[in-house]
Short mmCIF file of C-alpha atoms and ligand atoms in Angstrom, two decimals:
data_model
loop_
_atom_site.label_atom_id
_atom_site.label_comp_id
_atom_site.label_asym_id
_atom_site.label_seq_id
_atom_site.Cartn_x
_atom_site.Cartn_y
_atom_site.Cartn_z
CA UNK E 153 -12.88 -102.81 11.45
CA UNK E 154 -8.41 -103.08 11.59
CA UNK E 155 -7.04 -99.83 11.85
CA UNK E 156 -4.50 -101.04 9.47
CA UNK E 157 -7.07 -102.99 7.02
CA UNK E 158 -6.15 -101.42 3.50
CA UNK E 159 -8.87 -99.08 1.63
CA UNK E 160 -9.51 -101.16 -0.98
CA UNK E 161 -11.12 -103.56 1.60
CA UNK E 162 -12.64 -101.69 4.56
CA UNK E 163 -14.13 -98.84 2.15
CA UNK E 164 -15.38 -100.40 -0.61
CA UNK E 165 -17.79 -97.40 -1.72
CA UNK E 166 -14.78 -94.49 -1.76
CA UNK E 167 -11.64 -97.22 -3.00
CA UNK E 168 -13.95 -97.47 -6.20
CA UNK E 169 -14.96 -93.74 -6.15
CA UNK E 170 -11.36 -93.27 -6.00
CA UNK E 171 -10.28 -95.63 -8.91
CA UNK E 172 -13.05 -94.44 -11.33
CA UNK E 173 -11.55 -90.43 -11.61
CA UNK E 174 -7.84 -92.33 -11.53
CA UNK E 175 -9.27 -93.36 -14.74
CA UNK E 176 -10.89 -90.61 -15.68
CA UNK E 177 -7.85 -88.74 -15.85
CA UNK E 178 -5.98 -91.63 -16.40
CA UNK E 179 -9.04 -91.53 -20.24
CA UNK E 180 -8.64 -88.07 -21.31
CA UNK E 181 -6.08 -85.10 -21.51
CA UNK E 182 -7.24 -82.42 -18.48
CA UNK E 183 -6.47 -79.12 -20.22
CA UNK E 184 -7.75 -76.76 -17.10
CA UNK E 185 -4.64 -75.05 -16.54
CA UNK E 186 -5.19 -74.86 -12.79
CA UNK E 187 -4.45 -78.11 -12.41
CA UNK E 188 -1.90 -80.73 -12.21
CA UNK E 189 -1.05 -83.95 -11.96
CA UNK E 190 0.98 -84.58 -8.54
CA UNK E 191 3.72 -87.15 -8.13
CA UNK E 192 3.10 -90.85 -6.50
CA UNK E 193 6.37 -89.21 -4.03
CA UNK E 194 4.05 -85.93 -2.78
CA UNK E 195 0.74 -88.09 -2.45
CA UNK E 196 2.78 -90.60 -0.22
CA UNK E 197 3.34 -87.87 1.97
CA UNK E 198 -0.01 -85.86 1.78
CA UNK E 199 -1.30 -88.90 2.85
CA UNK E 200 1.20 -89.75 5.92
CA UNK E 201 0.54 -89.78 9.23
CA UNK E 202 1.04 -86.10 9.51
CA UNK E 203 -2.62 -86.14 9.63
CA UNK E 204 -2.94 -86.60 12.68
CA UNK E 205 -0.22 -84.48 14.72
CA UNK E 206 -1.30 -80.72 16.36
CA UNK E 207 0.84 -78.17 16.25
CA UNK E 208 -0.39 -74.68 16.47
CA UNK E 209 2.25 -71.89 16.44
CA UNK E 210 5.72 -72.14 14.33
CA UNK E 211 8.53 -74.64 14.78
CA UNK E 212 10.36 -74.24 17.96
CA UNK E 213 7.46 -71.66 19.12
CA UNK E 214 4.23 -74.25 19.19
CA UNK E 215 1.35 -74.95 22.04
CA UNK E 216 1.00 -78.69 22.10
CA UNK E 217 4.09 -80.96 22.28
CA UNK E 218 5.11 -83.91 19.80
CA UNK E 219 6.84 -81.33 17.76
CA UNK E 220 10.52 -82.48 17.12
CA UNK E 221 9.21 -84.08 13.70
CA UNK E 222 6.60 -81.91 12.47
CA UNK E 223 8.72 -78.87 13.22
CA UNK E 224 11.98 -79.86 10.92
CA UNK E 225 9.29 -80.79 7.67
CA UNK E 226 8.02 -77.54 7.54
CA UNK E 227 11.55 -75.73 8.22
CA UNK E 228 12.35 -77.91 5.85
CA UNK E 229 9.68 -76.05 3.04
CA UNK E 230 10.55 -73.47 4.13
CA UNK E 231 13.73 -73.14 2.81
CA UNK E 232 13.74 -75.32 0.32
CA UNK E 233 11.14 -71.96 -0.92
CA UNK E 234 13.68 -69.52 -0.16
CA UNK E 235 16.63 -71.33 -2.13
CA UNK E 236 14.07 -72.14 -5.01
CA UNK E 237 12.65 -68.32 -5.12
CA UNK E 238 15.23 -66.54 -3.53
CA UNK E 239 13.31 -64.62 -1.01
CA UNK E 240 13.89 -63.86 2.36
CA UNK E 241 10.79 -65.73 4.48
CA UNK E 242 8.04 -67.58 4.30
CA UNK E 243 4.86 -69.29 5.56
CA UNK E 244 4.13 -72.12 4.11
CA UNK E 245 0.53 -73.14 6.42
CA UNK E 246 -1.63 -71.54 4.33
CA UNK E 247 -5.04 -73.93 3.74
CA UNK E 248 -4.73 -72.60 0.22
CA UNK E 249 -4.72 -70.13 -2.29
CA UNK E 250 -7.72 -67.83 -0.96
CA UNK E 251 -6.52 -67.88 2.25
CA UNK E 252 -3.30 -67.44 1.52
CA UNK E 253 -4.14 -64.44 0.36
CA UNK E 254 -6.30 -62.93 2.66
CA UNK E 255 -3.62 -63.47 4.53
CA UNK E 256 -1.46 -60.41 2.90
CA UNK E 257 -4.44 -58.02 4.25
CA UNK E 258 -5.97 -59.13 6.82
CA UNK E 259 -1.32 -58.90 7.75
CA UNK E 260 -1.38 -55.21 6.34
CA UNK E 261 -5.26 -53.74 5.75
CA UNK E 262 -8.16 -52.67 7.81
CA UNK E 263 -11.67 -52.29 7.00
CA UNK E 264 -12.55 -49.91 4.50
CA UNK E 265 -9.40 -49.71 2.88
CA UNK E 266 -8.76 -49.75 -0.75
CA UNK E 267 -7.65 -52.92 -1.90
CA UNK E 268 -6.75 -53.06 -6.30
CA UNK E 269 -6.04 -56.20 -8.56
CA UNK E 270 -7.26 -57.41 -12.03
CA UNK E 271 -11.19 -57.57 -12.23
CA UNK E 272 -12.06 -61.61 -12.62
CA UNK E 273 -13.98 -60.58 -15.67
CA UNK E 274 -10.25 -59.23 -17.13
CA UNK E 275 -8.75 -62.85 -15.61
CA UNK E 276 -7.78 -61.65 -12.34
CA UNK E 277 -8.85 -63.45 -9.33
CA UNK E 278 -11.67 -63.47 -6.62
CA UNK E 279 -9.80 -62.86 -4.12
CA UNK E 280 -8.29 -59.47 -5.64
CA UNK E 281 -11.03 -56.77 -4.84
CA UNK E 282 -14.18 -59.10 -5.74
CA UNK E 283 -17.77 -57.58 -5.18
CA UNK E 284 -19.19 -60.71 -3.70
CA UNK E 285 -15.28 -61.87 -2.53
CA UNK E 286 -14.65 -61.15 1.15
CA UNK E 287 -12.07 -58.95 -0.27
CA UNK E 288 -14.51 -56.95 -2.16
CA UNK E 289 -16.20 -56.89 0.93
CA UNK E 290 -14.70 -56.39 3.28
CA UNK E 291 -12.24 -53.78 1.96
CA UNK E 292 -12.80 -51.35 -1.31
CA UNK E 293 -12.00 -52.62 -4.03
CA UNK E 294 -10.65 -51.03 -6.78
CA UNK E 295 -10.13 -52.76 -10.10
CA UNK E 296 -7.84 -52.44 -12.92
CA UNK E 297 -9.23 -54.09 -16.59
CA UNK E 298 -7.60 -55.07 -19.90
CA UNK E 299 -7.05 -53.20 -23.78
CA UNK E 300 -9.09 -55.11 -26.11
CA UNK E 301 -6.29 -56.72 -27.04
CA UNK E 302 -6.59 -58.06 -24.07
CA UNK E 303 -2.71 -56.94 -22.69
CA UNK E 304 -2.84 -55.69 -18.92
CA UNK E 305 -3.98 -52.23 -19.23
CA UNK E 306 -1.27 -50.88 -17.58
CA UNK E 307 -2.41 -47.10 -17.73
CA UNK E 308 -5.74 -47.97 -16.40
CA UNK E 309 -4.12 -49.21 -13.58
CA UNK E 310 -1.73 -46.01 -13.60
CA UNK E 311 -4.60 -43.92 -13.27
CA UNK E 312 -6.94 -45.03 -10.25
CA UNK E 313 -4.51 -45.93 -8.14
CA UNK E 314 -3.57 -42.28 -8.32
CA UNK E 315 -6.55 -41.09 -7.52
CA UNK E 316 -8.44 -44.03 -5.67
CA UNK E 317 -4.66 -45.34 -3.34
CA UNK E 318 -4.63 -48.26 -2.31
CA UNK E 319 -2.49 -49.18 0.34
CA UNK E 320 -2.56 -52.71 -1.30
CA UNK E 321 -1.77 -53.53 -5.31
CA UNK E 322 -2.04 -56.84 -6.38
CA UNK E 323 -0.63 -58.02 -9.54
CA UNK E 324 -0.61 -61.73 -11.18
CA UNK E 325 -3.75 -63.31 -12.62
CA UNK E 326 -6.06 -66.76 -13.49
CA UNK E 327 -6.96 -66.49 -17.02
CA UNK E 328 -4.04 -64.52 -18.81
CA UNK E 329 -1.96 -65.27 -21.01
CA UNK E 330 1.12 -62.87 -21.19
CA UNK E 331 3.35 -62.46 -19.63
CA UNK E 332 3.00 -59.87 -16.18
CA UNK E 333 4.45 -56.67 -16.05
CA UNK E 334 6.07 -56.81 -12.49
CA UNK E 335 7.75 -53.73 -12.52
CA UNK E 336 5.42 -51.34 -14.25
CA UNK E 337 3.36 -52.69 -11.54
CA UNK E 338 5.80 -51.36 -8.89
CA UNK E 339 6.16 -48.12 -10.11
CA UNK E 340 2.93 -47.75 -9.24
CA UNK E 341 3.17 -48.82 -5.66
CA UNK E 342 5.55 -46.55 -5.67
CA UNK E 343 3.92 -43.99 -7.25
CA UNK E 344 1.48 -44.03 -4.88
CA UNK E 345 3.38 -45.97 -1.22
CA UNK E 346 1.72 -49.15 -2.01
CA UNK E 347 2.42 -52.58 -0.80
CA UNK E 348 2.99 -54.81 -4.08
CA UNK E 349 1.54 -58.85 -3.66
CA UNK E 350 2.19 -60.44 -6.60
CA UNK E 351 -0.36 -63.28 -6.30
CA UNK E 352 1.90 -66.16 -8.39
CA UNK E 353 -0.40 -68.49 -8.48
CA UNK E 354 -1.19 -70.12 -11.44
CA UNK E 355 2.67 -69.19 -12.73
CA UNK E 356 5.28 -69.91 -9.72
CA UNK E 357 6.24 -72.83 -11.57
CA UNK E 358 6.86 -71.54 -14.38
CA UNK E 359 8.85 -69.00 -12.32
CA UNK E 360 10.48 -71.40 -9.31
CA UNK E 361 11.81 -73.36 -13.57
CA UNK E 362 12.90 -69.37 -15.48
CA UNK E 363 10.18 -69.56 -17.58
CA UNK E 364 8.19 -66.79 -17.20
CA UNK E 365 10.55 -63.46 -15.36
CA UNK E 366 10.06 -63.95 -11.61
CA UNK E 367 8.38 -61.45 -9.18
CA UNK E 368 11.07 -61.33 -6.08
CA UNK E 369 13.39 -58.64 -7.82
CA UNK E 370 9.52 -55.79 -7.84
CA UNK E 371 7.85 -56.86 -5.17
CA UNK E 372 7.46 -56.70 -1.72
CA UNK E 373 5.00 -60.49 -1.07
CA UNK E 374 4.80 -63.00 -3.35
CA UNK E 375 1.39 -65.71 -3.17
CA UNK E 376 0.96 -69.02 -4.81
CA UNK E 377 -0.62 -71.50 -4.13
CA UNK E 378 1.73 -74.84 -4.25
CA UNK E 379 -0.38 -76.94 -6.71
CA UNK E 380 -1.39 -75.62 -10.28
CA UNK E 381 2.17 -75.98 -12.74
CA UNK E 382 4.57 -76.25 -8.95
CA UNK E 383 2.81 -79.72 -9.00
CA UNK E 384 1.94 -79.88 -5.56
CA UNK E 385 -0.65 -81.26 -2.75
CA UNK E 386 -3.09 -78.33 -2.30
CA UNK E 387 -2.07 -75.74 -0.82
CA UNK E 388 0.31 -72.27 -0.62
CA UNK E 389 2.50 -69.72 0.19
CA UNK E 390 3.56 -66.36 1.13
CA UNK E 391 6.27 -65.06 0.73
CA UNK E 392 8.38 -61.94 1.95
CA UNK E 393 10.83 -60.77 -0.48
CA UNK E 394 14.67 -58.42 0.45
CA UNK E 395 12.66 -54.89 -1.28
CA UNK E 396 9.58 -56.64 1.08
CA UNK E 397 11.58 -55.99 4.43
CA UNK E 398 12.94 -52.74 3.19
CA UNK E 399 9.38 -50.82 2.87
CA UNK E 400 8.38 -52.24 6.36
CA UNK E 401 11.17 -54.28 8.56
CA UNK E 402 7.44 -56.17 10.41
CA UNK E 403 6.29 -57.56 7.35
CA UNK E 404 7.40 -60.95 7.62
CA UNK E 405 6.05 -61.30 11.95
CA UNK E 406 2.60 -59.63 9.93
CA UNK E 407 1.99 -61.73 7.61
CA UNK E 408 2.50 -64.88 10.17
CA UNK E 409 0.89 -63.40 12.92
CA UNK E 410 -1.87 -63.00 10.14
CA UNK E 411 -1.86 -66.35 9.41
CA UNK E 412 -2.31 -67.86 13.24
CA UNK E 413 -3.39 -66.77 14.71
CA UNK E 414 -5.00 -64.41 12.80
CA UNK E 415 -7.31 -66.92 10.64
CA UNK E 416 -6.16 -70.73 11.04
CA UNK E 417 -5.38 -72.70 14.47
CA UNK E 418 -3.63 -76.28 13.13
CA UNK E 419 -1.85 -76.27 10.40
CA UNK E 420 -1.60 -79.75 8.47
CA UNK E 421 1.64 -80.89 8.48
CA UNK E 422 0.72 -83.53 5.73
CA UNK E 423 0.30 -81.17 3.25
CA UNK E 424 4.00 -79.00 4.68
CA UNK E 425 4.95 -82.68 4.00
CA UNK E 426 3.43 -82.67 0.73
CA UNK E 427 4.79 -78.96 0.22
CA UNK E 428 8.21 -80.41 1.21
CA UNK E 429 8.81 -82.27 -1.39
CA UNK E 430 7.05 -80.85 -5.04
CA UNK E 431 9.74 -78.24 -3.65
CA UNK E 432 12.58 -80.87 -3.72
CA UNK E 433 11.18 -81.24 -6.71
CA UNK E 434 10.93 -78.22 -8.44
CA UNK E 435 14.22 -77.71 -7.14
CA UNK E 436 16.08 -80.54 -9.26
CA UNK E 437 17.17 -79.63 -12.87
CA UNK E 438 14.74 -81.68 -14.57
CA UNK E 439 11.62 -79.03 -13.77
CA UNK E 440 13.74 -76.06 -15.65
CA UNK E 441 12.62 -78.60 -18.75
CA UNK E 442 9.62 -79.29 -17.67
CA UNK E 443 8.90 -75.33 -16.94
CA UNK E 444 10.41 -74.38 -20.05
CA UNK E 445 7.75 -77.47 -22.33
CA UNK E 446 4.88 -76.07 -20.05
CA UNK E 447 5.58 -73.09 -22.42
CA UNK E 448 6.60 -74.22 -25.89
CA UNK E 449 3.73 -76.00 -25.68
CA UNK E 450 1.50 -74.18 -25.40
CA UNK E 451 2.80 -71.78 -27.60
CA UNK E 452 2.83 -74.56 -30.40
CA UNK E 453 -0.74 -75.49 -29.07
CA UNK E 454 -2.19 -71.49 -29.96
CA UNK E 455 -0.44 -72.77 -34.18
CA UNK E 456 -1.97 -75.33 -33.96
CA UNK E 457 -5.32 -72.96 -33.46
CA UNK E 458 -4.69 -70.87 -35.13
CA UNK E 459 -3.19 -73.18 -38.32
CA UNK E 460 -6.90 -74.61 -38.19
CA UNK E 461 -8.58 -71.74 -37.90
CA UNK E 462 -9.77 -70.65 -34.22
CA UNK E 463 -9.31 -67.65 -32.53
CA UNK E 464 -6.93 -66.83 -29.21
CA UNK E 465 -7.16 -63.88 -27.23
CA UNK E 466 -3.83 -62.51 -27.63
CA UNK E 467 -3.20 -64.11 -30.06
CA UNK E 468 -1.20 -66.32 -28.01
CA UNK E 469 0.59 -67.10 -25.17
CA UNK E 470 3.58 -66.47 -23.22
CA UNK E 471 2.77 -69.43 -20.34
CA UNK E 472 0.96 -72.29 -19.58
CA UNK E 473 -2.42 -71.28 -20.80
CA UNK E 474 -4.94 -69.95 -23.80
CA UNK E 475 -8.16 -68.29 -23.88
CA UNK E 476 -9.79 -69.27 -26.86
CA UNK E 477 -11.64 -66.93 -27.95
CA UNK E 478 -15.09 -68.34 -29.13
CA UNK E 479 -17.27 -64.81 -30.58
CA UNK E 480 -15.88 -66.54 -34.11
CA UNK E 481 -19.60 -69.01 -33.18
CA UNK E 482 -21.56 -65.91 -31.76
CA UNK E 483 -22.12 -64.26 -28.65
CA UNK E 484 -22.52 -67.00 -25.13
CA UNK E 485 -20.73 -70.17 -26.75
CA UNK E 486 -18.82 -71.59 -24.05
CA UNK E 487 -20.78 -73.42 -21.98
CA UNK E 488 -20.92 -75.61 -25.88
CA UNK E 489 -16.58 -74.92 -26.52
CA UNK E 490 -16.36 -76.54 -22.46
CA UNK E 491 -19.39 -79.20 -23.14
CA UNK E 492 -18.49 -80.45 -26.74
CA UNK E 493 -14.25 -81.28 -25.07
CA UNK E 494 -15.52 -82.79 -22.45
CA UNK E 495 -17.56 -85.35 -25.23
CA UNK E 496 -13.94 -85.08 -26.76
CA UNK E 497 -12.49 -86.56 -23.84
CA UNK E 498 -10.63 -82.59 -22.74
CA UNK E 499 -11.87 -81.20 -20.20
CA UNK E 500 -11.43 -77.29 -19.90
CA UNK E 501 -13.23 -74.40 -18.03
CA UNK E 502 -15.96 -72.14 -19.62
CA UNK E 503 -14.40 -68.62 -19.11
CA UNK E 504 -14.84 -64.82 -20.65
CA UNK E 505 -12.78 -62.77 -23.24
CA UNK E 506 -12.13 -59.01 -22.83
CA UNK E 507 -14.94 -56.99 -23.58
CA UNK E 508 -17.57 -59.89 -22.46
CA UNK E 509 -20.53 -59.56 -24.93
CA UNK E 510 -22.19 -62.20 -22.82
CA UNK E 511 -22.07 -62.19 -19.18
CA UNK E 512 -19.96 -64.14 -16.48
CA UNK E 513 -21.99 -66.95 -15.72
CA UNK E 514 -22.52 -67.61 -19.97
CA UNK E 515 -19.13 -66.65 -21.85
CA UNK E 516 -17.72 -66.23 -25.03
CA UNK E 517 -14.33 -68.68 -24.50
CA UNK E 518 -12.92 -71.15 -22.79
CA UNK E 519 -9.63 -71.38 -20.87
CA UNK E 520 -6.97 -74.94 -21.48
CA UNK E 521 -4.10 -75.24 -20.78
CA UNK E 522 -0.80 -77.29 -21.15
CA UNK E 523 0.89 -77.83 -17.35
CA UNK E 524 -1.08 -81.47 -16.45
CA UNK E 525 -0.03 -83.05 -20.37
CA UNK E 526 2.74 -81.80 -20.10
CA UNK E 527 2.93 -83.22 -17.00
CA UNK E 528 2.14 -87.07 -18.95
CA UNK E 529 5.89 -86.23 -21.61
CA UNK E 530 3.86 -84.62 -24.68
CA UNK E 531 5.66 -82.63 -26.58
CA UNK E 532 5.03 -79.90 -29.52
CA UNK E 533 4.30 -82.92 -31.84
CA UNK E 534 1.58 -84.00 -29.89
CA UNK E 535 0.31 -80.14 -29.86
CA UNK E 536 0.47 -80.53 -33.10
CA UNK E 537 -3.10 -83.48 -32.64
CA UNK E 538 -4.13 -81.76 -29.45
CA UNK E 539 -4.77 -78.65 -31.64
CA UNK E 540 -6.54 -80.45 -34.31
CA UNK E 541 -8.67 -82.42 -31.99
CA UNK E 542 -9.87 -79.65 -30.24
CA UNK E 543 -10.47 -76.91 -33.34
CA UNK E 544 -12.15 -80.22 -34.72
CA UNK E 545 -14.70 -80.88 -31.20
CA UNK E 546 -14.84 -77.11 -30.77
CA UNK E 547 -16.91 -76.55 -34.60
CA UNK E 548 -19.01 -79.04 -33.76
CA UNK E 549 -20.06 -77.91 -30.77
CA UNK E 550 -20.36 -74.18 -31.03
CA UNK E 551 -22.98 -74.55 -34.12
CA UNK E 552 -25.71 -75.07 -31.65
CA UNK E 553 -28.17 -71.57 -31.39
CA UNK E 554 -27.28 -69.43 -27.54
CA UNK E 555 -30.74 -67.32 -27.71
CA UNK E 556 -29.68 -63.79 -27.06
CA UNK E 557 -33.52 -63.60 -25.58
CA UNK E 558 -33.20 -65.31 -21.94
CA UNK E 559 -36.08 -66.69 -21.47
CA UNK E 560 -35.80 -69.09 -24.15
CA UNK E 561 -32.12 -70.45 -23.06
CA UNK E 562 -32.81 -73.12 -21.12
CA UNK E 563 -34.54 -75.26 -23.48
CA UNK E 564 -31.96 -74.43 -25.72
CA UNK E 565 -28.67 -74.92 -23.74
CA UNK E 566 -30.74 -79.39 -22.88
CA UNK E 567 -31.32 -79.24 -26.74
CA UNK E 568 -27.29 -78.48 -27.77
CA UNK E 569 -26.40 -80.60 -24.45
CA UNK E 570 -28.59 -83.52 -26.03
CA UNK E 571 -26.77 -83.25 -29.95
CA UNK E 572 -23.52 -82.93 -28.31
CA UNK E 573 -23.61 -85.77 -25.47
CA UNK E 574 -24.20 -88.03 -29.22
CA UNK E 575 -23.13 -86.76 -31.09
CA UNK E 576 -20.67 -89.39 -32.92
CA UNK E 577 -17.84 -87.12 -34.68
CA UNK E 578 -17.48 -86.33 -30.82
CA UNK E 579 -17.38 -89.86 -30.00
CA UNK E 580 -14.60 -90.45 -33.02
CA UNK E 581 -12.73 -87.69 -31.31
CA UNK E 582 -12.38 -88.93 -27.97
CA UNK E 583 -10.79 -92.31 -29.90
CA UNK E 584 -8.04 -90.26 -30.43
CA UNK E 585 -8.35 -88.66 -27.54
CA UNK E 586 -7.62 -91.85 -25.42
CA UNK E 587 -5.15 -93.49 -27.75
CA UNK E 588 -3.18 -90.52 -27.38
CA UNK E 589 -3.41 -91.03 -23.13
CA UNK E 590 -1.86 -94.76 -23.55
CA UNK E 591 0.60 -93.45 -25.62
CA UNK E 592 1.14 -91.18 -22.76
CA UNK E 593 0.20 -92.80 -19.42
CA UNK E 594 -0.16 -91.20 -15.95
CA UNK E 595 0.38 -94.69 -13.72
CA UNK E 596 2.66 -96.79 -14.98
CA UNK E 597 1.92 -100.58 -14.46
C1 LIG M 814 -6.05 -70.87 -8.11
C2 LIG M 814 -5.52 -69.23 -7.40
C3 LIG M 814 -6.03 -69.01 -6.11
C4 LIG M 814 -6.46 -69.54 -4.67
O1 LIG M 814 -6.12 -70.74 -4.81
P1 LIG M 814 -7.49 -71.66 -4.64
O2 LIG M 814 -6.48 -73.09 -3.71
O3 LIG M 814 -7.88 -72.16 -5.13
O4 LIG M 814 -8.32 -70.88 -3.27
C5 LIG M 814 -5.42 -67.44 -6.23
N1 LIG M 814 -5.00 -66.80 -6.45
C6 LIG M 814 -5.14 -66.82 -8.08
C7 LIG M 814 -4.03 -65.60 -8.98
C8 LIG M 814 -5.10 -68.38 -8.34
O5 LIG M 814 -4.80 -68.45 -9.68
#
């Protein structure tokens, strides 16, 4: 097979799988809040010849030859990120969000050091000190939570910090629908002399577009993925702020050394090129409109859900994300909610709610968000309709019983899934979703 044979003829199997995924995305609403639809330009850069290059090291200091263009593309990504977020130093090489966070630990902590972050079950991320993750195994993870009303318990965080003296504190979450209190965490970090890192993986597009306040004046380090609200390729960045350099002038070089050679080998230059494209897009004025519309849509969706009798954690949203509390239908109904929405053509994920009454594997909520459907061009009017579809689907799916007795669960779940898959009401909702998708196509022909 000639090297330049297109995929369509070179590998029919993989070609058809990509076609299938394209159609799946086209004909359904992606409402997993960590997902988005990247632009053709981003994906073109991601599929470029930069994937063939090795460039261990940093621009101007590489271990391989032939770096004329890799140096330029990496510097371009760095300069754009500095401008977009207003930071002093950026590393664009982390393979993804988890390795980016790993590099922060590697730069600042020794094994056994105390670190503090928001608990996974309260909406935090695995890499913020959760027990089964490297961050909770290598380091001593102290975890703060949210109050019964779903708001971050800053008082608890302060008490834990004073008691355990963490070396590193994380502020940032993966299932939190309100503004993050960067300023209050800055005071706590100051009191105990800790490094403060904001992980804005979920909200970096909102921060870039001015729709969420920036952590930059308050924290020493900012980490983010590039594939969520920022709408780039899968990837991540670690940024050091002016405040960070004032605390520790060595911080930029500590981070760079932690990423390479500490944790990684060669950077993914194709990913770097695509990150540069996404950052270029985020610097355009219409990205601000996009970011604002994500939040407007999220609020409109919360309103529609409430009007249709669905309970939303904290009663609404300040960002791109909503957490639905399904306990009015009974505990452990997250899976049924997820299945019913899937049958209605809407992709979400089951999620724990504050003070989860069931378990992380059988949680009592679903998490959903507006970044991807806002990319399709939907606005408040469509959110009204999406809210109605979601509410109707949940009311159909969540009536199925979820037994408290563990040994009865398997049979009950199988029965519920079967009933959900063949439900006529959900099939009708699937048609409504499809109609919306056709009105807002992803890939205009
Ligand atoms: C998504 C996310 C990450 C991890 O990103 P991966 O690319 O999946 O490794 C880290 N922190 C937060 C807060 C996230 O939401």
